[in-house]
Coordinates of C-alpha atoms in Angstrom, one line a residue:
M1467 CA -138.0 -34.5 55.0
V1468 CA -139.2 -31.1 53.9
S1469 CA -141.6 -32.7 51.6
A1470 CA -142.9 -35.0 54.3
I1471 CA -143.5 -32.2 56.8
A1472 CA -145.3 -30.2 54.2
L1473 CA -147.5 -33.2 53.2
F1474 CA -148.4 -34.4 56.7
G1475 CA -148.3 -31.3 58.8
L1476 CA -150.5 -29.2 56.6
A1477 CA -153.2 -31.9 56.1
W1478 CA -153.3 -32.6 60.0
M1479 CA -153.5 -29.0 60.8
T1480 CA -156.4 -28.4 58.3
D1481 CA -158.2 -31.5 59.4
T1482 CA -158.0 -30.3 62.8
F1483 CA -159.6 -26.9 61.8
I1484 CA -162.3 -28.5 59.6
S1485 CA -163.2 -31.0 62.4
A1486 CA -163.7 -28.1 64.9
H1487 CA -166.0 -26.4 62.5
T1488 CA -167.8 -29.2 60.7
S1489 CA -171.2 -27.7 61.3
E1490 CA -170.6 -24.3 60.1
I1491 CA -168.9 -25.7 57.0
V1492 CA -171.7 -28.0 56.3
D1493 CA -174.4 -25.4 56.8
S1494 CA -172.9 -22.9 54.5
I1495 CA -171.6 -25.1 51.8
G1496 CA -174.6 -27.5 51.8
G1497 CA -177.2 -24.6 51.0
L1498 CA -175.0 -23.7 48.0
V1499 CA -174.5 -27.2 46.7
E1500 CA -178.4 -27.6 46.8
D1501 CA -178.7 -24.6 44.5
A1502 CA -175.8 -25.5 42.2
P1503 CA -174.4 -28.9 42.1
W1504 CA -171.4 -27.7 40.3
I1505 CA -170.2 -25.9 43.5
F1506 CA -169.6 -29.4 45.0
A1507 CA -166.7 -29.9 42.5
L1508 CA -165.5 -26.4 43.6
G1509 CA -165.7 -27.2 47.3
V1510 CA -163.6 -30.5 46.7
F1511 CA -161.1 -28.6 44.8
V1512 CA -160.7 -25.8 47.3
V1513 CA -160.5 -28.1 50.2
C1514 CA -157.7 -30.0 48.1
V1515 CA -155.8 -26.7 47.5
L1516 CA -156.0 -25.7 51.2
T1517 CA -155.2 -29.2 52.6
T1518 CA -153.2 -30.9 50.0
S1519 CA -155.1 -33.9 51.1
Q1520 CA -157.6 -35.8 49.0
S1521 CA -158.8 -37.8 51.9
T1522 CA -159.8 -34.6 53.9
A1523 CA -161.7 -33.2 50.9
T1524 CA -163.5 -36.4 50.6
R1525 CA -164.3 -36.7 54.4
T1526 CA -165.4 -33.0 54.5
I1527 CA -167.1 -32.5 51.1
V1528 CA -168.6 -35.7 50.0
P1529 CA -171.1 -36.0 52.9
I1530 CA -172.2 -32.5 52.1
G1531 CA -172.9 -33.5 48.5
L1532 CA -174.6 -36.5 49.4
A1533 CA -176.8 -34.7 52.0
A1534 CA -177.7 -31.9 49.4
G1535 CA -179.0 -34.6 47.1
V1536 CA -176.3 -34.6 44.4
A1537 CA -176.9 -37.6 42.2
P1538 CA -174.3 -40.3 42.9
G1539 CA -172.9 -40.5 39.4
L1540 CA -172.7 -36.8 39.1
L1541 CA -171.0 -36.6 42.5
T1542 CA -168.5 -39.3 41.7
G1543 CA -167.6 -37.7 38.4
M1544 CA -166.9 -34.3 39.8
W1545 CA -165.3 -35.6 42.9
A1546 CA -162.6 -37.5 41.1
G1547 CA -161.7 -34.7 38.9
A1548 CA -161.5 -31.8 41.5
F1549 CA -158.6 -33.8 43.2
A1550 CA -156.4 -32.0 40.9
G1551 CA -156.4 -29.1 43.4
I1552 CA -153.8 -30.6 45.3
Y1553 CA -151.3 -29.3 43.0
L1554 CA -152.5 -25.6 42.7
L1555 CA -150.3 -24.2 45.5
P1556 CA -146.7 -25.2 45.6
T1557 CA -146.9 -26.8 49.0
N1558 CA -147.5 -30.3 48.0
G1559 CA -144.6 -32.6 49.0
S1560 CA -144.3 -34.2 45.5
Q1561 CA -144.1 -30.8 44.0
I1562 CA -141.3 -29.6 46.5
A1563 CA -139.5 -33.0 45.8
A1564 CA -139.9 -32.4 42.0
A1565 CA -138.3 -29.1 42.1
N1566 CA -135.4 -30.3 44.4
F1567 CA -134.8 -33.4 42.1
D1568 CA -134.9 -31.4 38.8
E1569 CA -131.3 -30.9 37.9
T1570 CA -132.2 -29.1 34.6
G1571 CA -133.9 -26.3 36.5
S1572 CA -137.1 -26.3 34.4
T1573 CA -139.4 -27.2 37.3
K1574 CA -140.0 -24.0 39.2
L1575 CA -141.9 -23.2 42.3
G1576 CA -142.0 -19.6 41.5
T1577 CA -141.7 -16.4 43.8
K1578 CA -145.5 -16.0 44.0
L1579 CA -148.2 -18.3 45.0
I1580 CA -149.4 -19.7 41.7
D1581 CA -146.4 -18.8 39.2
H1582 CA -145.0 -22.3 39.4
S1583 CA -144.7 -25.1 36.8
F1584 CA -147.7 -27.0 38.2
A1585 CA -150.4 -24.0 38.2
L1586 CA -151.7 -24.2 34.5
P1587 CA -151.6 -27.9 34.1
T1588 CA -153.5 -28.3 37.3
I1589 CA -156.2 -25.9 36.2
I1590 CA -156.6 -27.5 32.9
L1591 CA -156.7 -31.1 34.5
A1592 CA -159.4 -30.1 36.9
V1593 CA -161.6 -28.4 34.4
T1594 CA -161.3 -31.0 31.9
T1595 CA -161.8 -33.9 34.4
V1596 CA -164.6 -32.5 36.3
A1597 CA -166.5 -31.7 33.1
T1598 CA -165.8 -35.2 31.7
G1599 CA -166.6 -36.9 35.0
A1600 CA -169.7 -34.9 35.4
L1601 CA -170.8 -35.8 31.8
L1602 CA -170.2 -39.4 32.3
G1603 CA -171.8 -39.3 35.6
L1604 CA -175.0 -37.9 34.2
V1605 CA -175.1 -40.3 31.2
L1606 CA -174.1 -43.5 33.0
G1607 CA -175.4 -42.6 36.3

């Protein structure tokens, strides 16, 4: 139950906030993405971190990337890789469940914001998949 509330409650609250401030978010991030397309991946990652919701990140950031003129292949490659952000903070329902179900005690949520078992793998996953996806998007797209 704790995992379900953490998963749905945070995503709903953040989606409400983003919906209320869509124009400000689009205006500020859109200009940055036009200047440096890699910021698109960072935007998806950050929204995933804050919302633990890949769908909220997609609904919010993908239209900004498209409007800024990021090539669809590049956008798709970076977008998929940046989804790793949902695991950076120990607020995701599956992380909470993993720590609760781990009888060995090796899965830790930590005492600080990012000192948990998922932090380093999340960063490695995001960097490698965004870089690989962007490269493939440029070559194949």
